Coordinates of C-alpha atoms and ligand atoms in Angstrom, one line a residue:
M2 CA 19.5 -13.0 -17.3
T3 CA 15.7 -12.9 -17.4
A4 CA 14.6 -9.6 -15.7
F5 CA 11.5 -10.0 -12.8
I6 CA 10.1 -7.1 -15.0
E7 CA 10.0 -9.0 -18.7
G8 CA 6.5 -11.1 -17.2
Y9 CA 4.4 -8.2 -16.5
D10 CA 2.9 -6.0 -18.5
A11 CA 2.5 -3.0 -15.9
V12 CA 3.3 -1.8 -12.6
F13 CA 1.2 -0.6 -9.9
F14 CA 3.3 1.5 -7.5
D15 CA 2.4 2.2 -4.2
L16 CA 3.8 5.9 -3.5
D17 CA 5.1 6.7 0.4
G18 CA 8.4 5.1 0.4
V19 CA 8.3 3.5 -3.0
L20 CA 8.7 6.5 -5.1
Y21 CA 9.4 8.8 -2.4
L22 CA 10.0 9.9 1.4
G23 CA 8.5 12.8 2.7
P24 CA 9.3 16.0 0.2
E25 CA 12.9 13.3 -1.4
A26 CA 12.6 10.9 -3.9
V27 CA 13.3 7.4 -2.9
E28 CA 17.0 6.3 -4.3
G29 CA 16.8 4.5 -7.9
A30 CA 12.4 5.4 -8.0
V31 CA 13.6 7.9 -11.0
D32 CA 15.5 5.8 -12.7
G33 CA 13.6 2.9 -12.3
V34 CA 10.4 3.8 -13.4
R35 CA 11.7 5.6 -16.4
R36 CA 13.1 2.5 -17.7
L37 CA 9.7 1.2 -17.3
H38 CA 8.3 3.4 -19.3
E39 CA 11.3 3.1 -22.5
A40 CA 11.0 -0.9 -21.8
G41 CA 7.0 0.4 -22.5
V42 CA 5.4 -1.2 -19.0
A43 CA 2.4 1.0 -17.6
T44 CA 2.9 2.6 -14.9
V45 CA -0.4 3.3 -12.3
Y46 CA 0.5 5.6 -9.0
V47 CA -2.4 4.0 -6.4
T48 CA -3.0 5.9 -3.6
N49 CA -4.8 5.3 -0.5
N50 CA -4.7 9.4 0.6
A51 CA -7.9 10.7 -0.1
A52 CA -7.2 13.8 0.9
R53 CA -5.4 15.4 -2.2
S54 CA -6.7 15.2 -6.0
T55 CA -5.1 13.4 -8.7
A56 CA -3.9 16.0 -10.6
V57 CA -1.8 17.4 -6.8
V58 CA -1.0 13.5 -6.9
A59 CA 0.5 13.3 -10.0
H60 CA 1.3 17.0 -10.0
H61 CA 4.3 16.3 -6.9
L62 CA 5.4 12.8 -8.8
A63 CA 6.3 15.3 -12.3
E64 CA 8.1 18.2 -9.4
L65 CA 10.1 14.9 -8.6
G66 CA 11.1 13.6 -12.2
F67 CA 8.7 10.6 -12.1
G68 CA 6.8 11.9 -15.6
A69 CA 3.4 10.7 -14.1
Q70 CA -0.2 11.8 -16.0
E71 CA -3.1 12.2 -14.2
Q72 CA -5.4 9.9 -16.1
E73 CA -1.6 7.4 -13.8
V74 CA -3.1 8.2 -10.8
V75 CA -6.0 6.3 -8.8
S76 CA -6.7 7.3 -5.4
S77 CA -8.9 6.0 -3.2
A78 CA -11.5 9.0 -3.4
Q79 CA -12.2 8.3 -6.8
A80 CA -12.6 4.3 -6.0
A81 CA -14.9 5.6 -3.0
S82 CA -16.7 7.4 -5.7
G83 CA -17.6 4.2 -8.1
L84 CA -17.9 2.5 -5.3
L85 CA -21.0 4.6 -3.4
R86 CA -22.8 5.2 -7.2
Q87 CA -22.9 1.5 -7.5
E88 CA -24.1 1.1 -3.6
L89 CA -26.5 4.1 -3.5
P90 CA -28.9 5.3 -5.6
A91 CA -28.4 9.0 -7.2
G92 CA -28.5 11.8 -5.4
S93 CA -28.4 9.8 -1.8
K94 CA -28.0 12.1 0.8
V95 CA -24.1 11.2 1.9
L96 CA -22.1 12.7 5.3
V97 CA -18.8 13.7 4.3
A98 CA -15.8 13.6 6.5
G99 CA -13.0 14.4 4.5
T100 CA -11.3 17.2 2.3
D101 CA -12.8 18.8 -0.4
N102 CA -11.5 16.4 -2.7
L103 CA -13.4 13.9 -1.1
V104 CA -16.9 15.8 -1.1
E105 CA -15.9 16.8 -4.6
Q106 CA -15.7 13.0 -5.3
V107 CA -18.6 12.4 -3.7
R108 CA -20.6 14.9 -5.5
L109 CA -18.9 13.0 -8.9
A110 CA -20.5 10.4 -7.6
G111 CA -24.5 12.3 -8.3
M112 CA -24.6 11.7 -4.0
E113 CA -25.7 15.0 -2.2
V114 CA -23.5 15.5 0.6
V115 CA -24.6 16.9 3.4
T116 CA -22.8 18.0 6.8
T117 CA -25.3 16.7 9.4
F118 CA -26.7 13.8 11.6
A119 CA -29.9 16.0 11.7
E120 CA -30.3 16.0 7.4
E121 CA -30.4 12.6 7.8
P122 CA -27.9 11.2 5.3
V123 CA -28.0 7.2 4.1
A124 CA -24.8 7.3 4.5
V125 CA -21.6 8.4 6.2
I126 CA -17.8 8.7 3.9
Q127 CA -14.2 9.0 6.1
G128 CA -11.3 10.1 4.8
Y129 CA -7.8 11.5 5.5
D130 CA -8.0 15.2 6.4
P131 CA -5.5 16.9 8.5
A132 CA -7.8 19.6 9.5
M133 CA -10.5 17.0 10.8
T134 CA -11.7 18.7 14.1
W135 CA -14.0 17.2 16.7
P136 CA -18.1 18.3 16.1
R137 CA -17.6 16.4 12.5
L138 CA -16.5 13.5 14.1
D139 CA -19.4 13.4 16.2
Q140 CA -21.9 14.3 13.4
A141 CA -21.3 11.2 11.9
A142 CA -20.5 8.6 14.2
I143 CA -24.4 9.4 15.3
A144 CA -25.8 9.7 11.6
I145 CA -24.0 6.2 11.1
Q146 CA -25.7 5.2 15.3
R147 CA -29.1 6.3 13.3
G148 CA -28.5 3.8 10.8
A149 CA -26.3 5.6 8.0
R150 CA -23.8 3.2 6.4
W151 CA -20.5 3.5 6.9
F152 CA -17.7 3.6 4.0
A153 CA -13.7 4.8 4.6
T154 CA -11.5 5.9 1.9
N155 CA -8.6 4.0 3.8
T156 CA -7.9 2.9 7.2
D157 CA -3.9 3.5 7.5
S158 CA -3.1 4.5 10.9
T159 CA -0.4 6.6 11.1
R160 CA 1.0 8.3 8.1
P161 CA 5.0 9.4 7.2
T162 CA 6.2 12.5 7.3
E163 CA 9.7 14.2 7.6
H164 CA 9.4 15.3 11.0
G165 CA 7.9 11.3 11.8
L166 CA 4.4 9.8 12.1
V167 CA 1.5 11.5 12.4
P168 CA -2.2 10.5 13.2
G169 CA -3.4 8.7 9.6
A170 CA -7.4 8.6 8.1
G171 CA -7.7 5.2 10.2
A172 CA -6.7 7.1 14.0
A173 CA -10.7 9.0 13.1
I174 CA -11.8 6.3 12.3
Q175 CA -11.0 4.3 15.3
A176 CA -12.2 6.9 17.1
V177 CA -15.7 7.5 15.2
R178 CA -15.7 3.0 15.5
N179 CA -15.6 3.6 19.5
T180 CA -18.9 4.3 19.6
V181 CA -20.5 2.2 17.2
D182 CA -20.3 -1.8 17.3
H183 CA -19.3 -2.7 13.9
D184 CA -16.6 -1.9 11.2
P185 CA -16.6 0.5 8.2
E186 CA -17.0 -1.1 4.1
V187 CA -13.0 0.5 3.8
V188 CA -12.1 1.4 0.2
G189 CA -8.3 1.7 -0.2
K190 CA -5.5 -0.9 0.1
P191 CA -5.5 -3.9 1.2
F192 CA -9.4 -4.1 0.7
R193 CA -10.4 -4.1 -3.3
P194 CA -12.7 -1.6 -4.7
L195 CA -9.1 0.4 -5.2
M196 CA -7.2 -2.4 -6.8
D197 CA -10.0 -3.0 -9.1
E198 CA -9.7 0.4 -9.4
A199 CA -6.6 0.3 -11.1
L200 CA -6.8 -3.4 -12.8
R201 CA -10.1 -1.1 -14.5
R202 CA -8.0 1.9 -15.1
S203 CA -4.4 0.3 -16.7
G204 CA -6.0 -2.8 -18.6
A205 CA -3.5 -4.6 -17.7
G206 CA -3.2 -8.3 -18.5
R207 CA -0.5 -9.2 -15.9
P208 CA 0.5 -6.6 -13.5
V209 CA 3.0 -6.5 -10.6
F210 CA 2.3 -4.8 -7.3
V211 CA 5.1 -2.9 -5.8
G212 CA 5.0 -1.4 -2.2
D213 CA 6.8 -1.3 1.3
R214 CA 4.2 -2.0 3.2
I215 CA 2.9 -6.0 4.0
D216 CA -0.6 -5.3 5.9
T217 CA -1.4 -2.8 3.0
D218 CA 0.4 -3.0 -0.5
I219 CA 1.3 -6.9 -0.5
M220 CA -1.7 -7.9 1.0
G221 CA -4.0 -6.2 -1.6
A222 CA -2.3 -7.4 -4.3
H223 CA -3.4 -10.6 -3.1
A224 CA -6.5 -9.5 -2.4
V225 CA -7.1 -9.2 -6.3
G226 CA -5.0 -12.0 -6.9
I227 CA -2.3 -10.3 -8.9
D228 CA 1.5 -10.8 -8.3
S229 CA 3.6 -8.3 -6.1
F230 CA 7.2 -7.1 -4.9
L231 CA 8.0 -6.0 -1.6
V232 CA 11.1 -3.3 -1.9
F233 CA 12.8 -2.5 1.8
T234 CA 13.3 1.5 0.9
G235 CA 10.0 2.3 3.3
A236 CA 8.2 1.0 6.2
H237 CA 8.7 -2.5 6.7
G238 CA 11.2 -4.6 6.5
V239 CA 13.5 -8.1 7.0
R240 CA 10.6 -9.1 10.1
D241 CA 8.0 -8.2 8.4
L242 CA 8.3 -10.4 5.6
C243 CA 8.9 -13.8 7.3
L244 CA 6.2 -13.3 10.1
A245 CA 3.7 -11.9 6.9
P246 CA 0.6 -14.0 7.3
V247 CA 0.0 -16.1 3.8
D248 CA -1.7 -13.8 1.9
G249 CA 0.7 -11.2 2.5
R250 CA 3.7 -12.9 1.5
P251 CA 5.0 -11.2 -1.7
T252 CA 5.6 -12.9 -5.1
A253 CA 9.4 -11.8 -5.1
I254 CA 11.8 -9.1 -2.9
G255 CA 13.9 -6.3 -3.9
W256 CA 16.1 -3.4 -2.7
N257 CA 14.3 -0.5 -4.8
V258 CA 12.2 0.2 -8.2
E259 CA 15.3 -0.4 -10.2
S260 CA 15.5 -3.9 -8.5
L261 CA 12.8 -4.7 -11.2
F262 CA 15.2 -5.2 -13.6
E263 CA 17.5 -7.5 -12.0
P264 CA 16.4 -11.5 -12.0
R265 CA 13.6 -12.6 -10.3
R266 CA 15.4 -13.9 -6.8
T267 CA 14.6 -17.8 -6.0
A268 CA 15.9 -19.9 -2.9
A269 CA 16.2 -23.6 -3.2
I270 CA 14.4 -25.8 -0.3
A271 CA 15.6 -28.9 1.2
D272 CA 15.2 -30.6 4.9
G273 CA 15.1 -27.0 6.8
V274 CA 17.9 -25.5 4.3
A275 CA 17.0 -22.8 2.1
T276 CA 20.2 -21.7 -0.3
C277 CA 19.9 -18.7 -2.6
G278 CA 22.5 -17.1 -4.4
A279 CA 25.3 -18.3 -1.8
V280 CA 23.5 -17.9 0.7
T281 CA 22.6 -20.6 2.5
V282 CA 19.7 -20.7 6.1
R283 CA 19.8 -23.2 8.3
A284 CA 16.6 -24.6 10.7
E285 CA 18.3 -25.8 13.9
A286 CA 15.7 -26.6 16.1
G287 CA 13.7 -23.8 14.9
N288 CA 16.2 -21.7 15.5
A289 CA 17.5 -20.0 11.9
L290 CA 21.4 -19.7 11.1
L291 CA 23.2 -17.9 9.0
E292 CA 26.2 -19.3 6.5
G293 CA 27.3 -16.9 3.8
D294 CA 29.1 -13.2 3.5
V295 CA 26.7 -10.9 3.9
T296 CA 28.7 -7.8 3.9
K297 CA 27.1 -6.9 0.8
R298 CA 23.4 -5.5 0.6
E299 CA 21.9 -7.7 -2.4
A300 CA 23.7 -10.8 -0.6
Q301 CA 21.9 -10.1 3.0
L302 CA 18.3 -10.2 0.1
D303 CA 19.5 -13.4 -0.8
A304 CA 19.6 -14.4 3.0
A305 CA 16.1 -12.1 3.1
W306 CA 14.4 -14.0 1.1
A307 CA 16.2 -17.6 2.1
L308 CA 15.2 -16.9 5.7
A309 CA 11.4 -16.2 5.1
Q310 CA 10.5 -19.3 3.1
L311 CA 11.7 -21.1 6.3
F312 CA 9.9 -19.2 8.3
W313 CA 6.7 -19.7 6.0
D314 CA 7.3 -23.0 5.7
G315 CA 7.6 -23.8 9.1
S316 CA 10.8 -25.3 9.9
V317 CA 12.0 -22.2 11.5
S318 CA 10.2 -19.9 13.9
T319 CA 12.7 -17.9 15.4
G320 CA 15.8 -15.4 13.7
E321 CA 16.7 -12.8 16.1
A322 CA 20.9 -13.6 15.2
V323 CA 19.9 -13.5 11.1
F324 CA 18.2 -10.4 11.8
A325 CA 20.8 -8.4 13.2
R326 CA 23.3 -9.6 10.7
L327 CA 20.9 -8.0 7.9
D328 CA 22.3 -4.7 8.9
L329 CA 21.6 -2.8 5.9
L330 CA 18.2 -3.6 5.2
P331 CA 15.2 -2.0 7.4
Ligands
MG4 MG1 4.1 3.2 1.1

């Protein structure tokens, strides 16, 4: 049987929930990445988090055993730097509401970094900063109200930590959004600039994006027209998969990074019946019924894929009884 990954020359990885969770590597991720390298598949680590430098991200990945090189890491702060260079004349004043890493990237773009609206910045850029203060948000808000263009590295509303969720960059951006009448131009997933930077950097002909979130990872892949692979080791689960909008549906699914080496999961669909592996899901009056043994996780993934097909073609609108049986998946 052909491994799913055989059709691709590069893997773009989301980090949180795919390669690590808090301080720990995700099960199967280190071995999966090592096998990709052995197979000659390029790896690119694509992060929405603008707070940390690519060197720090690479070091963190290396510590966990991924053997990552700094040039393989693409961050929203780097992509923001490229976007500012493209959109603004050199030497433009830019107010940065983010960490020193973002400040450095804005300087690298050839911009003059300022901190107050009184300095009349032509643009504001916001990024995740765990030390953000209210007065800095005030400066950003007033600068935008006075006509500065507004950029954001990413809009993730939360950030997972080993203790629980904490407010993400999106929360600070929403605070500013409450004071103005338009949205920022966003760099990170699911928007194009970060994905374009990853494509440019890798030079890949046929990459696949591996992620754990529909709304950022899978939609980001769709935004640039590349394939995607949803894993179930992070944020999103079967219900998210089934309810995904057309531009949030992955090319394939698997449990974790090592699943890239398994054959592609396919479903046969006819007359409201979807079969995947030894599992069948049947649509009856809009409801999903599951037939087959789903005591093993692989069979539950087959069932999830079959069920998703029926949601996506409209033959099913509820699947509570099936969701409840897929208890080895999020
Ligand atoms: Mg993630």
